[in-house]
PDB file of C-alpha atoms in Angstrom:
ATOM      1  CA  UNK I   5      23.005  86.753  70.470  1.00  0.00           C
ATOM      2  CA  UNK I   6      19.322  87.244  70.214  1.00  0.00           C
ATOM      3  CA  UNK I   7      16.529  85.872  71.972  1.00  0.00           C
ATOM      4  CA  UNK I   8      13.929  83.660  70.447  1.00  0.00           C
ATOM      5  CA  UNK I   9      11.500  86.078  71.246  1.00  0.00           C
ATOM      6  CA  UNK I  10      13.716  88.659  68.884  1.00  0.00           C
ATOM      7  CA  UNK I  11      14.240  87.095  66.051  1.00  0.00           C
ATOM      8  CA  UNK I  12      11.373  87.999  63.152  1.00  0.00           C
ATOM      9  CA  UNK I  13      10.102  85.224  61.219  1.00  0.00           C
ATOM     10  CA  UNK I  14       9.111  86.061  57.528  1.00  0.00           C
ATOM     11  CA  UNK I  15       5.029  87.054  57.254  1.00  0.00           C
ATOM     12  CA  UNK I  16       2.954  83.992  56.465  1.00  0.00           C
ATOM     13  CA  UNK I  17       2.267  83.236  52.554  1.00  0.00           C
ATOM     14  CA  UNK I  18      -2.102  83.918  52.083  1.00  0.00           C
ATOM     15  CA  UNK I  19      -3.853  83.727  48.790  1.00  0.00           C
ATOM     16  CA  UNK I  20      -7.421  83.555  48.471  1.00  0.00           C
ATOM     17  CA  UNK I  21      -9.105  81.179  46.482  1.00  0.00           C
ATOM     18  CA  UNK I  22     -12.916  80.564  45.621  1.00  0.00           C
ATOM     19  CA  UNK I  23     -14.932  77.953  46.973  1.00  0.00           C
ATOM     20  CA  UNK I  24     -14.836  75.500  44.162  1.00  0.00           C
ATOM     21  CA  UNK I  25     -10.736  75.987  43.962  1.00  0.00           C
ATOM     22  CA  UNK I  26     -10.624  75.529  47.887  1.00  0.00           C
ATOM     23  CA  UNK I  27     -13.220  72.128  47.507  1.00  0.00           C
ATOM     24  CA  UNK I  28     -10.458  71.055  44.651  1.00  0.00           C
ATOM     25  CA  UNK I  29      -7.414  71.438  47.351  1.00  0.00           C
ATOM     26  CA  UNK I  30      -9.660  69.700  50.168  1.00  0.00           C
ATOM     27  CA  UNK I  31     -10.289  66.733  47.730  1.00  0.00           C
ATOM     28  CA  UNK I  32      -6.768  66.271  46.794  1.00  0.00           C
ATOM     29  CA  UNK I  33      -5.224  66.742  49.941  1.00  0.00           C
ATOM     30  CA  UNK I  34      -6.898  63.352  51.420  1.00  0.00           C
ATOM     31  CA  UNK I  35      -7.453  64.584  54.739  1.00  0.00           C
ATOM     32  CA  UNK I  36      -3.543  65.897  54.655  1.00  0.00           C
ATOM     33  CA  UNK I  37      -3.299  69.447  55.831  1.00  0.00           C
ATOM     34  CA  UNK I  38      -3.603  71.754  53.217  1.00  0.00           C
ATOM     35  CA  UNK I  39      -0.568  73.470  54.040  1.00  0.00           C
ATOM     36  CA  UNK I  40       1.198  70.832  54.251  1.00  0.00           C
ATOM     37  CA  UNK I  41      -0.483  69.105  50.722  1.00  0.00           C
ATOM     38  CA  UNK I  42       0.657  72.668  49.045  1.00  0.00           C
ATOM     39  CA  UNK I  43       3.571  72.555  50.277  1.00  0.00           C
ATOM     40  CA  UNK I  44       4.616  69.564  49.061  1.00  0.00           C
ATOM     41  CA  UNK I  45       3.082  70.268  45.624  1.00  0.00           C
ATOM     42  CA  UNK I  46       4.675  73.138  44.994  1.00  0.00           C
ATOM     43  CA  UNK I  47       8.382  72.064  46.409  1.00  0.00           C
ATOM     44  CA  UNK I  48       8.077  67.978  45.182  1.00  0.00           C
ATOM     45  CA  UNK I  49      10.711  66.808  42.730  1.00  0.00           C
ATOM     46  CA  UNK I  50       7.710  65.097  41.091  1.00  0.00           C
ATOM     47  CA  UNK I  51       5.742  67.958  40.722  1.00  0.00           C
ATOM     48  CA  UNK I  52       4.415  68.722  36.966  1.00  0.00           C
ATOM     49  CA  UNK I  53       5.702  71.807  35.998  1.00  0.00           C
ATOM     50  CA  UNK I  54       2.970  71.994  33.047  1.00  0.00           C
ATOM     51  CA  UNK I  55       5.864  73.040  30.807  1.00  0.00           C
ATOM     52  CA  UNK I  56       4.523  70.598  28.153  1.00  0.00           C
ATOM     53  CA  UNK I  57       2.268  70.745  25.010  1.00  0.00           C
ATOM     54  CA  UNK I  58      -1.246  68.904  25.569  1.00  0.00           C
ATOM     55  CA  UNK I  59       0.572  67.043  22.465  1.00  0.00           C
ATOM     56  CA  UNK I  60       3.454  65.743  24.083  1.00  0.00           C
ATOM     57  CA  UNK I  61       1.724  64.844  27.234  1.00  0.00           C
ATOM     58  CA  UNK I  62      -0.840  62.515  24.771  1.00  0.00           C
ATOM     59  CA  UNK I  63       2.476  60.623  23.198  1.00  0.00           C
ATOM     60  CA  UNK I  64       3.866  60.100  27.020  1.00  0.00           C
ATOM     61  CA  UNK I  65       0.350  59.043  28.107  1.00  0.00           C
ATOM     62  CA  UNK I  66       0.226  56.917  25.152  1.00  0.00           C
ATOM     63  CA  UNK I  67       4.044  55.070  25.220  1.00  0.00           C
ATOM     64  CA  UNK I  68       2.906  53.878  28.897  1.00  0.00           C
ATOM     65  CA  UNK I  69      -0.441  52.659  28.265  1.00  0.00           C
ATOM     66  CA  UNK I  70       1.246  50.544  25.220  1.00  0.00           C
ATOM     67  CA  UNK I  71       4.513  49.743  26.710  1.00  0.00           C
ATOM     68  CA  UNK I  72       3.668  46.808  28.649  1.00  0.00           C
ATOM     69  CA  UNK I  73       4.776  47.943  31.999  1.00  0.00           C
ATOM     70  CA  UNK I  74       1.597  47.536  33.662  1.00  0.00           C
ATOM     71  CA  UNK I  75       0.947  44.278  32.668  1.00  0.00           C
ATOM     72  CA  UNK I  76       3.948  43.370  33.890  1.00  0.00           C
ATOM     73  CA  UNK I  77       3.636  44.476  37.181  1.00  0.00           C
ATOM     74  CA  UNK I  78       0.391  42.290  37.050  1.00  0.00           C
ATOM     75  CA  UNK I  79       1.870  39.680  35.568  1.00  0.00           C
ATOM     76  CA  UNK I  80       4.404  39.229  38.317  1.00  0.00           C
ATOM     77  CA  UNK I  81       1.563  40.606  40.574  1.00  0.00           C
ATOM     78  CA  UNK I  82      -0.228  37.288  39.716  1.00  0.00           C
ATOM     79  CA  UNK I  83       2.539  34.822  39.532  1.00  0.00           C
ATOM     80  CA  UNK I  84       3.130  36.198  43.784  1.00  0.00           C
ATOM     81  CA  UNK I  85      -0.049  35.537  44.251  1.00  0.00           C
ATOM     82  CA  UNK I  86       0.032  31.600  43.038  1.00  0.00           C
ATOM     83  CA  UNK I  87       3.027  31.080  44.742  1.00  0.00           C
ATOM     84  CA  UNK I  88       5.742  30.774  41.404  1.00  0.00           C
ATOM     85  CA  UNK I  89       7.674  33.752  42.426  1.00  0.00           C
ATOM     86  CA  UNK I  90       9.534  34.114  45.406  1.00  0.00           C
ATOM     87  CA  UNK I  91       8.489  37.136  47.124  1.00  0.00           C
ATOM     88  CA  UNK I  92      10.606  38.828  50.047  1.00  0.00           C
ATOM     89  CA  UNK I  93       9.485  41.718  51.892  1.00  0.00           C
ATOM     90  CA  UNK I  94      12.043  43.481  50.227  1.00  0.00           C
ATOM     91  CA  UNK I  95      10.738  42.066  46.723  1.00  0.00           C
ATOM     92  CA  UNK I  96       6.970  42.973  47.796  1.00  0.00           C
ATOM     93  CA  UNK I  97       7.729  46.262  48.729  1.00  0.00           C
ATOM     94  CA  UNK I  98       9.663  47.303  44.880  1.00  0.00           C
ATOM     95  CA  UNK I  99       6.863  45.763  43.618  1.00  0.00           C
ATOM     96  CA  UNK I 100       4.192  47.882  45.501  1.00  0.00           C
ATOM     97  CA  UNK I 101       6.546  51.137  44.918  1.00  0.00           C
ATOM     98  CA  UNK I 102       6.773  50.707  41.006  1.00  0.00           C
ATOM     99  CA  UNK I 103       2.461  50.226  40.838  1.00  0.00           C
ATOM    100  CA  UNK I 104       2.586  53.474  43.440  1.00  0.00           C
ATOM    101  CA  UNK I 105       4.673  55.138  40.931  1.00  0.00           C
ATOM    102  CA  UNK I 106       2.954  54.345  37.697  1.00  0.00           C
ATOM    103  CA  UNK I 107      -0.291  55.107  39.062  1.00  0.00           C
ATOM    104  CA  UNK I 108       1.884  58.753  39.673  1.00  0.00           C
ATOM    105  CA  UNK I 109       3.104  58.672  36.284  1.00  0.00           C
ATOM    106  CA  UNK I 110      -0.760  57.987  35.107  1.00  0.00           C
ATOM    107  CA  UNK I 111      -2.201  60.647  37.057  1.00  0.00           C
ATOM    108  CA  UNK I 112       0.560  63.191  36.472  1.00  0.00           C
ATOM    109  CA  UNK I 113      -0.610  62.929  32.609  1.00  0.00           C
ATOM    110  CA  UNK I 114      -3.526  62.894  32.638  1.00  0.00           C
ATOM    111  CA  UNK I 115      -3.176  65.979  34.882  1.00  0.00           C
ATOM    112  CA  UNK I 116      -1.025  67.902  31.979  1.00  0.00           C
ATOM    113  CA  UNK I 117      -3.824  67.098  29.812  1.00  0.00           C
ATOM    114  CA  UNK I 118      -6.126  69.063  31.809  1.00  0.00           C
ATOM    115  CA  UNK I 119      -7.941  66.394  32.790  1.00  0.00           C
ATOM    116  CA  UNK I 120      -9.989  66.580  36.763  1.00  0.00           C
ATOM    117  CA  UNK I 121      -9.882  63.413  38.293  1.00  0.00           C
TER     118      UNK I 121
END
């Protein structure tokens, strides 16, 4: 059985990037590590893989800016608010998620378009 001390770890990943790429990483990461923010990037289920056409990025862009579902979510986002919808924690907390994840959906887009936010 080896030792801890024995066993060899793979060498570290390193790429170099320029100062405007690395300000780019720093502003996205939040404060987050950049390791850590790369990481996550690169291995996240919800990563875009940028496999689409500018095109077809447009029409998805489009379809949820004209589908409704985030006027919805402030529609029932106001109707909590004035007390005609029963809220739970558990109800508060979908609600919160599905606004998290159409703000993702948004910025995922707009990010196949090319566009720097």
């Amino acid at each position: 059985m080896k030792s801890a001390s024995t066993i060899k770890r793979p060498a570290p990943l390193s790429i170099r990037l320029n100062d405007a790429e690395r300000d780019d990483l720093l502003r996205r990461a939040n404060g987050e590590a950049l390791s850590s923010y790369v990481k996550r990037c690169v291995f996240s289920k919800r990563s875009f893989s940028g496999r689409m056409s500018q095109e077809q990025v447009a029409l998805l862009l489009a379809k949820l800016a004209s589908c409704g579902l985030a006027s919805s979510l402030n529609d029932l986002s106001e109707a909590a608010q004035l007390g005609v919808l029963p809220v739970t924690s558990d109800t508060e907390q979908a609600l919160r998620q599905a606004c998290t994840d159409v703000a993702d959906m948004r910025l995922m887009l707009l990010q196949g378009l090319g566009k720097r936010l």
